[in-house]
Tab-separated table of C-alpha atoms and ligand atoms in Angstrom:
chain	number	residue	atom	x	y	z
R	1	MET	CA	0.000	0.000	0.000
R	2	LYS	CA	1.159	3.531	-0.698
R	3	LEU	CA	0.165	6.610	1.287
R	4	TYR	CA	0.078	9.933	-0.541
R	5	TYR	CA	0.800	12.606	2.030
R	6	THR	CA	1.912	16.180	2.620
R	7	PRO	CA	4.047	16.773	5.730
R	8	GLY	CA	2.128	18.137	8.717
R	9	SER	CA	-1.246	17.970	6.964
R	10	SER	CA	-4.219	15.806	7.954
R	11	SER	CA	-2.495	12.874	6.233
R	12	LEU	CA	-0.252	12.740	9.329
R	13	ALA	CA	-3.116	10.887	11.059
R	14	SER	CA	-2.821	8.038	8.550
R	15	ARG	CA	0.937	7.818	8.986
R	16	ILE	CA	0.541	7.724	12.776
R	17	VAL	CA	-1.974	4.882	12.495
R	18	ALA	CA	0.314	2.970	10.117
R	19	CYS	CA	3.253	3.385	12.543
R	20	GLU	CA	1.181	2.422	15.592
R	21	ALA	CA	-0.193	-0.599	13.700
R	22	GLY	CA	3.281	-1.719	12.585
R	23	LEU	CA	2.256	-1.556	8.911
R	24	THR	CA	4.965	-1.001	6.356
R	25	LEU	CA	3.650	1.378	3.718
R	26	GLU	CA	5.283	3.115	0.812
R	27	TYR	CA	5.044	6.901	1.037
R	28	ASP	CA	4.847	9.434	-1.770
R	29	LYS	CA	4.956	13.134	-0.938
R	30	VAL	CA	2.401	15.363	-2.663
R	31	ASP	CA	3.042	18.971	-3.655
R	32	LEU	CA	-0.451	20.396	-3.150
R	33	LYS	CA	0.278	23.558	-5.140
R	34	ASN	CA	1.334	21.792	-8.294
R	35	ARG	CA	-0.643	18.588	-7.669
R	36	THR	CA	2.414	16.476	-8.372
R	37	THR	CA	4.058	13.714	-6.357
R	38	ALA	CA	7.693	13.365	-5.399
R	39	SER	CA	7.770	10.320	-7.687
R	40	GLY	CA	6.829	12.632	-10.570
R	41	ARG	CA	3.170	11.703	-11.057
R	42	ASN	CA	0.155	13.908	-11.687
R	43	TYR	CA	-1.659	13.626	-8.355
R	44	ILE	CA	-5.065	14.428	-9.889
R	45	LYS	CA	-4.799	11.134	-11.769
R	46	ILE	CA	-4.358	9.349	-8.435
R	47	ASN	CA	-6.941	11.309	-6.419
R	48	PRO	CA	-9.164	13.506	-8.595
R	49	LYS	CA	-10.233	15.362	-5.430
R	50	GLY	CA	-6.699	16.789	-5.367
R	51	TYR	CA	-6.246	16.629	-1.605
R	52	VAL	CA	-4.374	14.349	0.779
R	53	PRO	CA	-4.466	11.731	2.137
R	54	ALA	CA	-4.991	9.033	-0.462
R	55	LEU	CA	-4.154	5.404	0.117
R	56	ALA	CA	-3.387	3.281	-2.939
R	57	LEU	CA	-4.207	-0.338	-2.218
R	58	ASP	CA	-2.201	-3.225	-3.591
R	59	ASP	CA	-4.950	-4.014	-6.150
R	60	GLY	CA	-4.734	-0.477	-7.585
R	61	GLN	CA	-7.857	0.951	-5.916
R	62	VAL	CA	-7.510	4.256	-4.072
R	63	LEU	CA	-9.181	5.124	-0.772
R	64	THR	CA	-9.615	8.734	0.310
R	65	GLU	CA	-11.013	10.722	3.280
R	66	VAL	CA	-9.021	10.693	6.506
R	67	LEU	CA	-11.715	9.089	8.580
R	68	VAL	CA	-11.988	6.155	6.165
R	69	VAL	CA	-8.249	5.721	5.580
R	70	VAL	CA	-7.437	5.555	9.304
R	71	GLN	CA	-10.174	3.003	9.943
R	72	PHE	CA	-9.057	0.891	6.985
R	73	LEU	CA	-5.421	0.917	8.167
R	74	ALA	CA	-6.389	0.050	11.753
R	75	ASP	CA	-8.511	-2.854	10.512
R	76	GLN	CA	-5.436	-4.306	8.727
R	77	ALA	CA	-3.771	-4.864	12.126
R	78	PRO	CA	-6.541	-5.727	14.619
R	79	GLN	CA	-3.950	-6.985	17.106
R	80	ALA	CA	-2.729	-3.403	17.557
R	81	GLY	CA	-6.119	-2.464	19.092
R	82	LEU	CA	-6.318	0.929	17.389
R	83	ILE	CA	-10.017	0.618	16.701
R	84	PRO	CA	-12.799	-1.200	18.539
R	85	GLN	CA	-14.449	-4.143	16.780
R	86	ALA	CA	-17.086	-3.287	14.177
R	87	GLY	CA	-20.600	-3.396	15.575
R	88	THR	CA	-19.645	-2.402	19.120
R	89	LEU	CA	-20.829	0.867	20.641
R	90	ASP	CA	-17.200	1.901	21.117
R	91	ARG	CA	-16.684	1.620	17.337
R	92	TYR	CA	-19.494	4.121	16.873
R	93	ARG	CA	-17.978	6.318	19.583
R	94	VAL	CA	-14.709	6.354	17.629
R	95	GLN	CA	-16.647	7.223	14.463
R	96	GLU	CA	-18.515	9.929	16.371
R	97	TRP	CA	-15.162	11.476	17.284
R	98	LEU	CA	-13.783	11.050	13.759
R	99	GLY	CA	-16.810	12.938	12.425
R	100	PHE	CA	-16.439	15.677	15.034
R	101	ILE	CA	-12.721	16.065	14.351
R	102	GLY	CA	-13.271	16.100	10.580
R	103	MET	CA	-16.179	18.488	10.429
R	104	GLU	CA	-15.795	20.669	13.499
R	105	LEU	CA	-12.029	20.828	14.027
R	106	HIS	CA	-10.294	19.997	10.726
R	107	LYS	CA	-12.609	22.168	8.625
R	108	GLY	CA	-12.785	24.765	11.409
R	109	PHE	CA	-9.143	25.570	10.640
R	110	ALA	CA	-9.888	26.266	6.949
R	111	PRO	CA	-10.105	30.097	7.261
R	112	LEU	CA	-6.727	30.110	9.029
R	113	TRP	CA	-5.035	28.367	6.100
R	114	ASN	CA	-6.647	30.634	3.514
R	115	PRO	CA	-4.376	33.620	2.699
R	116	LEU	CA	-7.444	35.569	1.511
R	117	SER	CA	-9.176	35.412	4.927
R	118	SER	CA	-9.618	38.791	6.604
R	119	ASP	CA	-8.472	39.383	10.191
R	120	ASP	CA	-12.139	39.274	11.260
R	121	ALA	CA	-12.653	35.931	9.560
R	122	ARG	CA	-9.539	34.604	11.305
R	123	ARG	CA	-10.713	35.848	14.695
R	124	MET	CA	-14.122	34.286	14.167
R	125	ALA	CA	-12.512	30.977	13.189
R	126	VAL	CA	-10.308	30.958	16.308
R	127	ASP	CA	-13.294	31.810	18.563
R	128	HIS	CA	-15.289	29.003	16.996
R	129	LEU	CA	-12.413	26.537	17.335
R	130	LYS	CA	-11.840	27.521	20.955
R	131	ARG	CA	-15.472	26.735	21.791
R	132	ARG	CA	-14.942	23.279	20.293
R	133	PHE	CA	-11.616	22.911	22.133
R	134	GLY	CA	-13.466	23.711	25.367
R	135	PHE	CA	-15.741	20.736	24.791
R	136	VAL	CA	-12.773	18.409	24.116
R	137	ASP	CA	-10.901	19.809	27.109
R	138	ARG	CA	-13.815	18.985	29.437
R	139	HIS	CA	-14.093	15.518	27.902
R	140	LEU	CA	-10.402	14.878	28.626
R	141	GLU	CA	-10.566	16.096	32.212
R	142	GLN	CA	-10.873	12.534	33.551
R	143	ARG	CA	-9.610	10.603	30.530
R	144	ALA	CA	-6.302	9.855	28.861
R	145	TYR	CA	-7.831	9.163	25.411
R	146	LEU	CA	-10.928	10.188	23.483
R	147	VAL	CA	-12.598	6.760	23.632
R	148	GLY	CA	-12.094	4.015	26.195
R	149	GLU	CA	-8.826	3.262	27.920
R	150	ARG	CA	-6.498	3.214	24.964
R	151	PHE	CA	-5.158	5.182	22.023
R	152	THR	CA	-7.377	4.845	18.945
R	153	VAL	CA	-7.532	6.216	15.421
R	154	ALA	CA	-9.615	9.097	16.824
R	155	ASP	CA	-6.607	10.193	18.888
R	156	ALA	CA	-4.368	9.954	15.813
R	157	TYR	CA	-6.692	12.230	13.814
R	158	GLY	CA	-7.291	14.564	16.752
R	159	PHE	CA	-3.562	14.913	17.345
R	160	ALA	CA	-2.775	15.614	13.673
R	161	ILE	CA	-5.350	18.416	13.555
R	162	LEU	CA	-4.789	19.908	17.024
R	163	ASN	CA	-1.089	20.069	16.230
R	164	TRP	CA	-1.981	23.014	13.957
R	165	THR	CA	-2.725	25.132	17.036
R	166	SER	CA	1.019	25.646	17.506
R	167	PHE	CA	1.510	26.634	13.845
R	168	HIS	CA	-1.295	29.193	14.132
R	169	LYS	CA	-0.109	30.244	17.606
R	170	ILE	CA	-3.482	29.588	19.247
R	171	ASP	CA	-3.133	29.993	22.979
R	172	MET	CA	-4.099	26.719	24.690
R	173	ALA	CA	-3.529	27.948	28.262
R	174	ASP	CA	-7.263	27.847	28.995
R	175	HIS	CA	-7.462	24.245	27.722
R	176	PRO	CA	-4.988	22.535	30.095
R	177	HIS	CA	-6.376	19.009	29.724
R	178	LEU	CA	-6.194	19.266	25.965
R	179	ALA	CA	-2.649	20.640	26.126
R	180	GLY	CA	-1.614	17.759	28.433
R	181	TYR	CA	-3.273	15.265	26.100
R	182	MET	CA	-1.328	16.627	23.119
R	183	LYS	CA	1.922	16.345	25.025
R	184	ARG	CA	1.101	12.761	26.066
R	185	ILE	CA	0.282	11.718	22.503
R	186	ALA	CA	3.409	13.438	21.135
R	187	GLU	CA	5.540	11.379	23.516
R	188	ARG	CA	4.314	8.045	22.141
R	189	PRO	CA	7.297	6.452	20.383
R	190	LYS	CA	5.330	5.635	17.214
R	191	VAL	CA	3.846	9.113	17.049
R	192	ARG	CA	7.339	10.522	17.418
R	193	GLN	CA	8.515	8.243	14.638
R	194	ALA	CA	5.722	9.546	12.383
R	195	LEU	CA	6.560	13.164	13.274
R	196	GLN	CA	10.241	12.554	12.603
R	197	ALA	CA	9.479	11.017	9.217
R	198	GLU	CA	7.652	14.231	8.264
R	199	GLY	CA	10.338	16.536	9.686
R	200	LEU	CA	8.008	17.845	12.410
R	201	VAL	CA	9.841	17.070	15.645
R	202	ARG	CA	11.517	20.437	15.736
R	203	ALA	CA	8.182	22.212	15.290
R	204	LEU	CA	6.891	20.365	18.338
R	205	ALA	CA	9.951	21.183	20.409
R	206	ASP	CA	9.375	24.881	19.627
R	207	ARG	CA	5.832	24.707	20.995
D	1	GSH	N1	-12.317	15.658	3.356
D	1	GSH	C1	-10.910	15.411	3.220
D	1	GSH	C2	-10.160	16.689	3.480
D	1	GSH	C3	-8.656	16.506	3.387
D	1	GSH	C4	-7.943	17.847	3.390
D	1	GSH	O1	-8.496	18.882	3.760
D	1	GSH	N2	-6.651	17.820	3.010
D	1	GSH	C5	-5.894	19.046	2.915
D	1	GSH	C6	-4.626	18.938	3.743
D	1	GSH	S1	-4.986	18.892	5.461
D	1	GSH	C7	-5.494	19.240	1.477
D	1	GSH	O2	-4.954	18.350	0.850
D	1	GSH	N3	-5.800	20.430	0.938
D	1	GSH	C8	-5.491	20.767	-0.401
D	1	GSH	C9	-6.725	20.979	-1.237
D	1	GSH	O3	-7.852	20.865	-0.716
D	1	GSH	O4	-6.569	21.244	-2.405
D	1	GSH	C10	-10.461	14.305	4.152
D	1	GSH	O5	-11.067	14.142	5.221
D	1	GSH	O6	-9.534	13.562	3.804
């Protein structure tokens, strides 16, 4: 399998899951501006949506959408326990979090990445995100992970997205449980390995 990724983007969640699951993937870096891959391919031909991540399966099919790719990868290594068994309530809880992270957090950052956003639009986006962070912070007050007693794909996706708070210099002082959670996840050896592979360890150290 080959993961098409861009360093530090949402595709980091898929790399973290692959590392935690002990899966050996091939990786091909995507230049999102030019829609080309480091291997010299036209990325639009691989994923017509033009965004990362995309996971090329060994039979040539391509899976997209973070919340699907991370679940697919976790299901390839059930022994790693990165996702509860299908059909259990905990599986739906993980999917509930994946949906929340995708639609409320991931897309909530969109105005901050857009160079055309006005200062007002940026302020509104940060206010909105901080309300969502408040909810996650309260959820993590008594918990180490988003669902159950162990790290799941929801934590991988949450970490990849929340990591953008340092890039955008969003003050997390009023979200101490969330800040502690991020630190805890960053210290996981496989997460560190994924961050190192994408050249992001320094960015974390600067936090
Ligand atoms: N709905 C997609 C969104 C993925 C996404 O937003 N990827 C960003 C990087 S974090 C991207 O590639 N943006 C470039 C673009 O949209 O052209 C998913 O969940 O996978």
